[in-house]
Amino acid sequence: MTIDPQIRQQIMDLYAAYASCIDDGRFEEWPDFFTEGGWYRVVARENYDQGLPLSILSLKGRGMMKDRIYGTQSTIFHAPYYQRHLIGLPLITRRDEGGYLVDVNYTVIRTKRDFPADIYSVGRYLDHIVEVEEGVKFERKFCVFDNDIIPNSLIYPI
Amino acid sequence: MTIDPQIRQQIMDLYAAYASCIDDGRFEEWPDFFTEGGWYRVVARENYDQGLPLSILSLKGRGMMKDRIYGTQSTIFHAPYYQRHLIGLPLITRRDEGGYLVDVNYTVIRTKRDFPADIYSVGRYLDHIVEVEEGVKFERKFCVFDNDIIPNSLIYPI
Amino acid sequence: MTIDPQIRQQIMDLYAAYASCIDDGRFEEWPDFFTEGGWYRVVARENYDQGLPLSILSLKGRGMMKDRIYGTQSTIFHAPYYQRHLIGLPLITRRDEGGYLVDVNYTVIRTKRDFPADIYSVGRYLDHIVEVEEGVKFERKFCVFDNDIIPNSLIYPI
């Protein structure tokens, strides 16, 4: 039942590096946090809790992720903003299918130029993490958000 | 002076599980994070710093806690809302009386249906944690909050 | 490449103790978190990212820090407020020059008397940490904040 301390540390480092990557705006590196066929999904808590399939974003595989990043950088018209992640203490459990389930709270604070910072997205990650040659990666990352009313569209990854 | 890494991990897991339990709305499990005679107290920083006894909530023993949960679920009239805890890095020290003192910052973000998320409670936990057969539990949990002006009454546990 | 677990723990404890010190208002202890010649700098992300030298605060050495604290306590006229730090999971790397680089997100929640809590400063610490006889200290602490619009002047340390 207990998690090997080294794996635990790798998982915590994964989250720290993930936050640093996105918040620093290095979006082109973002798909590399996932396995080749990884699944990134952003879903309202209300839908998730009832098992409803509707997501506001669901990307399967690094190809779709790269396409999304290309969109946010080049084709989607939007005002620029900064994101800042706060990620809590992770609850890590081993999955019977292999790998780990991580349940961890997050809050993303947004700053738009000339505006005060505000709470942009708040919820929890429900992630599947697997060991790969280079360390650990997300095989599945579900961002289950509490706040249906967000200050604007979600552009960048959460 | 140094804390055994295994105990430290158990304490961090306790906080992660505590947050997950409350934020997920599994309130009936909440008293189990405490010892049988555990003390849960929510107190304003202003009162706490001056050693004043007034609390906005003080529950001694799991019985009172269960009663409180029954109240929040069945008898107190209130609009539903989601809570999301962010708990910082804990400062753990060994107590002369046995067990551990944990001083750790927290913020609770609240989301009401059809409203943007807001800061609900912010402060620190000043907790006594003891080892029991099943792991570690709160013998005392003091939630010392900075913000006297809260958006509404506190219904669910902090 | 991997960080010794004991050092990692000391670094995490440093941040926990730093937050506790400031948030508890024990400002006279704040300079002791730095080496004698340590550098504390608060700089806007926009300036930092472009390598511009302008900071909103830059204190070199404990002497300047003590002077600043004296100012906040005795000479600067300001309304009192509480601060509460939330510090994320740190990304720690070893520096070629010795010591460690820590990149970690932070958010400071402010509470003024009779006002709801608000987001005061949000950004990341980019710190150099060195081992000293008593443990670890900041040789350099850069607070790179996202939010140019802050609710008021920065008085206390971030």
XYZ file of N, CA, C and O in Angstrom, chain A residues 42-136:
380
model
N -10.771 18.392 -19.345
C -11.228 19.417 -18.411
C -12.734 19.279 -18.320
O -13.434 19.401 -19.332
N -13.213 19.011 -17.116
C -14.629 18.661 -16.954
C -15.201 19.316 -15.692
O -14.523 19.406 -14.660
N -16.419 19.787 -15.784
C -17.092 20.383 -14.626
C -17.374 19.310 -13.582
O -17.744 18.189 -13.925
N -17.208 19.673 -12.335
C -17.464 18.744 -11.237
C -18.874 18.177 -11.294
O -19.084 16.994 -11.019
N -19.805 19.037 -11.638
C -21.201 18.607 -11.698
C -21.368 17.448 -12.692
O -22.046 16.465 -12.406
N -20.726 17.577 -13.826
C -20.800 16.513 -14.825
C -20.014 15.283 -14.383
O -20.476 14.153 -14.523
N -18.824 15.529 -13.876
C -17.983 14.411 -13.465
C -18.673 13.559 -12.393
O -18.694 12.329 -12.489
N -19.213 14.230 -11.383
C -19.813 13.515 -10.255
C -21.013 12.660 -10.684
O -21.327 11.653 -10.055
N -21.686 13.087 -11.742
C -22.835 12.321 -12.225
C -22.464 11.350 -13.341
O -23.338 10.729 -13.939
N -21.158 11.281 -13.637
C -20.718 10.372 -14.682
C -21.120 10.805 -16.088
O -21.133 9.995 -17.016
N -21.431 12.084 -16.244
C -21.824 12.573 -17.575
C -20.580 12.790 -18.437
O -19.535 13.200 -17.944
N -20.685 12.516 -19.718
C -19.488 12.527 -20.559
C -19.036 13.924 -21.021
O -17.911 14.076 -21.485
N -19.887 14.924 -20.901
C -19.540 16.231 -21.464
C -18.321 16.859 -20.780
O -18.270 16.976 -19.563
N -17.357 17.255 -21.596
C -16.170 17.957 -21.103
C -16.114 19.302 -21.799
O -16.688 19.471 -22.872
N -15.386 20.251 -21.207
C -15.201 21.478 -21.976
C -13.963 21.339 -22.859
O -13.775 22.102 -23.786
N -13.144 20.337 -22.565
C -11.984 20.063 -23.417
C -11.600 18.609 -23.194
O -11.574 18.144 -22.056
N -11.311 17.905 -24.267
C -10.881 16.515 -24.149
C -9.916 16.235 -25.295
O -10.301 16.249 -26.461
N -8.670 16.027 -24.935
C -7.625 15.840 -25.944
C -6.994 14.472 -25.735
O -6.490 14.174 -24.650
N -7.024 13.649 -26.778
C -6.457 12.312 -26.660
C -5.220 12.193 -27.535
O -5.314 12.237 -28.772
N -4.082 12.053 -26.863
C -2.825 11.911 -27.589
C -2.097 13.240 -27.737
O -2.703 14.305 -27.805
N -0.778 13.154 -27.814
C 0.061 14.350 -27.911
C -0.210 15.159 -29.174
O -0.029 16.369 -29.187
N -0.664 14.456 -30.214
C -0.962 15.164 -31.467
C -2.032 16.220 -31.257
O -1.862 17.383 -31.628
N -3.131 15.826 -30.603
C -4.212 16.781 -30.334
C -3.730 17.907 -29.414
O -4.149 19.049 -29.531
N -2.852 17.531 -28.491
C -2.348 18.551 -27.550
C -1.509 19.591 -28.289
O -1.628 20.796 -28.056
N -0.662 19.113 -29.178
C 0.177 20.038 -29.945
C -0.688 20.952 -30.804
O -0.419 22.136 -30.942
N -1.735 20.368 -31.352
C -2.655 21.145 -32.169
C -3.320 22.238 -31.330
O -3.469 23.377 -31.768
N -3.707 21.859 -30.116
C -4.350 22.821 -29.222
C -3.386 23.980 -28.901
O -3.775 25.146 -28.902
N -2.150 23.625 -28.599
C -1.167 24.658 -28.271
C -0.937 25.569 -29.473
O -0.873 26.799 -29.330
N -0.862 24.972 -30.648
C -0.723 25.783 -31.858
C -1.886 26.772 -31.955
O -1.701 27.950 -32.248
N -3.091 26.262 -31.648
C -4.270 27.118 -31.676
C -4.167 28.284 -30.697
O -4.417 29.432 -31.054
N -3.786 27.988 -29.463
C -3.729 29.058 -28.450
C -2.688 30.110 -28.802
O -2.818 31.263 -28.442
N -1.650 29.679 -29.507
C -0.567 30.604 -29.841
C -0.831 31.366 -31.137
O -0.356 32.478 -31.324
N -1.553 30.726 -32.060
C -1.596 31.266 -33.416
C -2.982 31.543 -33.974
O -3.131 32.429 -34.802
N -3.988 30.816 -33.581
C -5.267 30.992 -34.266
C -6.402 31.491 -33.378
O -7.311 32.134 -33.856
N -6.352 31.192 -32.072
C -7.444 31.668 -31.203
C -7.167 33.120 -30.825
O -6.076 33.448 -30.365
N -8.140 33.978 -31.046
C -7.976 35.381 -30.697
C -8.324 35.565 -29.215
O -9.431 35.244 -28.792
N -7.414 36.037 -28.433
C -7.686 36.221 -27.003
C -6.709 37.228 -26.406
O -5.601 37.399 -26.908
N -7.147 37.865 -25.344
C -6.268 38.782 -24.620
C -5.245 37.960 -23.832
O -5.594 36.908 -23.288
N -3.997 38.394 -23.810
C -2.988 37.629 -23.073
C -3.251 37.687 -21.569
O -3.803 38.658 -21.063
N -2.874 36.637 -20.875
C -2.965 36.645 -19.411
C -1.913 35.700 -18.843
O -1.408 34.828 -19.551
N -1.599 35.932 -17.597
C -0.677 35.041 -16.890
C -1.482 34.047 -16.072
O -2.555 34.384 -15.571
N -0.948 32.859 -15.924
C -1.533 31.880 -15.007
C -0.512 31.574 -13.905
O 0.688 31.612 -14.130
N -1.025 31.211 -12.768
C -0.161 30.778 -11.658
C -0.881 29.652 -10.939
O -1.993 29.832 -10.453
N -0.257 28.487 -10.918
C -0.856 27.312 -10.288
C -0.456 27.186 -8.826
O 0.712 27.382 -8.482
N -1.424 26.814 -8.019
C -1.116 26.357 -6.668
C -1.636 24.939 -6.567
O -2.835 24.701 -6.780
N -0.751 24.023 -6.317
C -1.111 22.613 -6.274
C -0.852 22.108 -4.855
O 0.190 22.399 -4.278
N -1.823 21.405 -4.314
C -1.753 20.985 -2.914
C -0.898 19.756 -2.685
O -0.110 19.348 -3.542
N -1.065 19.163 -1.527
C -0.380 17.920 -1.199
C -1.112 16.782 -1.883
O -2.323 16.632 -1.735
N -0.399 15.965 -2.654
C -1.065 14.914 -3.424
C -1.399 13.679 -2.597
O -0.661 13.300 -1.700
N -2.527 13.095 -2.912
C -2.944 11.819 -2.341
C -2.654 10.771 -3.418
O -3.297 10.776 -4.472
N -1.688 9.917 -3.154
C -1.217 8.979 -4.173
C -1.625 7.569 -3.799
O -1.370 7.122 -2.685
N -2.253 6.859 -4.719
C -2.553 5.446 -4.484
C -2.122 4.646 -5.710
O -2.101 5.154 -6.825
N -1.747 3.417 -5.450
C -1.332 2.541 -6.522
C -2.584 1.995 -7.231
O -3.573 1.697 -6.593
N -2.530 1.918 -8.537
C -3.665 1.374 -9.290
C -3.432 -0.116 -9.575
O -2.302 -0.519 -9.835
N -4.502 -0.873 -9.534
C -4.396 -2.312 -9.821
C -3.876 -2.547 -11.237
O -3.147 -3.504 -11.497
N -4.225 -1.645 -12.147
C -3.830 -1.778 -13.552
C -2.370 -1.345 -13.771
O -1.893 -1.328 -14.912
N -1.682 -0.954 -12.698
C -0.330 -0.434 -12.840
C -0.364 1.079 -12.788
O -1.366 1.700 -13.104
N 0.763 1.669 -12.374
C 0.808 3.119 -12.270
C 0.101 3.623 -11.019
O -0.234 2.837 -10.114
N -0.139 4.910 -10.982
C -0.630 5.563 -9.770
C -1.811 6.468 -10.078
O -1.876 7.072 -11.156
N -2.710 6.539 -9.101
C -3.792 7.522 -9.162
C -3.418 8.654 -8.225
O -3.061 8.408 -7.074
N -3.465 9.876 -8.731
C -3.169 11.029 -7.886
C -4.394 11.930 -7.841
O -4.950 12.299 -8.877
N -4.795 12.238 -6.632
C -5.940 13.114 -6.367
C -5.352 14.320 -5.642
O -4.840 14.198 -4.537
N -5.399 15.480 -6.286
C -4.737 16.642 -5.679
C -5.476 17.925 -6.062
O -5.879 18.107 -7.214
N -5.676 18.782 -5.079
C -6.367 20.052 -5.313
C -5.480 21.040 -6.058
O -4.269 21.057 -5.884
N -6.107 21.867 -6.870
C -5.351 22.928 -7.558
C -6.194 24.196 -7.590
O -7.437 24.139 -7.527
N -5.506 25.304 -7.683
C -6.140 26.589 -7.965
C -5.265 27.308 -8.974
O -4.030 27.283 -8.851
N -5.873 27.885 -9.967
C -5.122 28.699 -10.925
C -5.539 30.152 -10.738
O -6.726 30.478 -10.805
N -4.551 30.984 -10.446
C -4.775 32.421 -10.301
C -4.408 33.067 -11.638
O -3.345 32.789 -12.187
N -5.279 33.904 -12.142
C -5.019 34.566 -13.409
C -4.715 36.046 -13.206
O -5.315 36.699 -12.336
N -3.799 36.544 -13.984
C -3.546 37.981 -13.984
C -3.623 38.493 -15.411
O -2.896 38.023 -16.284
N -4.513 39.415 -15.649
C -4.576 40.116 -16.931
C -3.880 41.458 -16.756
O -3.906 42.043 -15.668
N -3.273 41.920 -17.808
C -2.584 43.209 -17.723
C -3.559 44.301 -17.240
O -4.678 44.396 -17.731
N -3.103 45.068 -16.275
C -3.863 46.194 -15.731
C -5.134 45.796 -14.977
O -6.052 46.612 -14.837
N -5.178 44.562 -14.532
C -6.287 44.134 -13.676
C -5.715 43.437 -12.440
O -4.625 42.868 -12.515
N -6.453 43.459 -11.357
C -5.988 42.667 -10.205
C -6.117 41.168 -10.504
O -6.912 40.772 -11.349
N -5.341 40.385 -9.799
C -5.372 38.926 -9.977
C -6.721 38.378 -9.528
O -7.332 38.908 -8.603
N -7.180 37.318 -10.178
C -8.403 36.675 -9.710
C -8.300 35.151 -9.806
O -7.388 34.613 -10.414
N -9.251 34.502 -9.156
C -9.282 33.034 -9.163
C -9.872 32.588 -10.496
O -10.994 32.944 -10.833
N -9.123 31.801 -11.219
C -9.503 31.464 -12.583
C -10.145 30.080 -12.667
O -11.185 29.894 -13.267
N -9.474 29.125 -12.057
C -10.019 27.775 -12.037
C -9.647 27.144 -10.712
O -8.527 27.296 -10.230
N -10.601 26.446 -10.125
C -10.350 25.784 -8.853
C -11.004 24.414 -8.902
O -12.122 24.255 -9.366
N -10.253 23.423 -8.466
C -10.787 22.067 -8.518
C -9.729 21.063 -8.123
O -8.869 21.363 -7.299
N -9.839 19.874 -8.696
C -8.835 18.877 -8.377
C -8.411 18.135 -9.644
O -9.186 18.017 -10.592
N -7.182 17.712 -9.627
C -6.682 16.830 -10.658
C -6.960 15.392 -10.215
O -6.709 15.048 -9.053
N -7.437 14.595 -11.135
C -7.595 13.151 -10.887
C -6.797 12.462 -11.979
O -7.319 12.230 -13.080
N -5.554 12.182 -11.693
C -4.600 11.807 -12.742
C -4.131 10.364 -12.617
O -4.009 9.832 -11.516
N -3.850 9.788 -13.754
C -3.141 8.509 -13.788
C -1.719 8.799 -14.239
O -1.514 9.437 -15.270
N -0.777 8.306 -13.445
C 0.631 8.570 -13.731
C 1.341 7.234 -13.904
O 1.113 6.308 -13.132
N 2.154 7.147 -14.928
C 2.886 5.895 -15.169
C 4.385 6.173 -15.235
O 4.815 7.282 -15.543
N 5.152 5.127 -14.938
C 6.603 5.231 -15.047
C 7.022 4.977 -16.489
O 6.573 4.026 -17.116
N 7.869 5.845 -16.990
C 8.432 5.665 -18.326
C 9.953 5.755 -18.191
O 10.482 5.965 -17.094
N 10.629 5.582 -19.313
C 12.093 5.568 -19.256
C 12.671 6.843 -18.629
O 13.564 6.794 -17.795
N 12.114 7.981 -19.015
C 12.662 9.270 -18.547
C 12.161 9.662 -17.156
O 12.548 10.712 -16.649
N 11.273 8.883 -16.555
C 10.751 9.252 -15.239
C 9.278 8.903 -15.127
O 8.911 7.741 -15.265
N 8.439 9.887 -14.877
C 6.993 9.633 -14.794
C 6.246 10.624 -15.687
O 6.707 11.744 -15.896
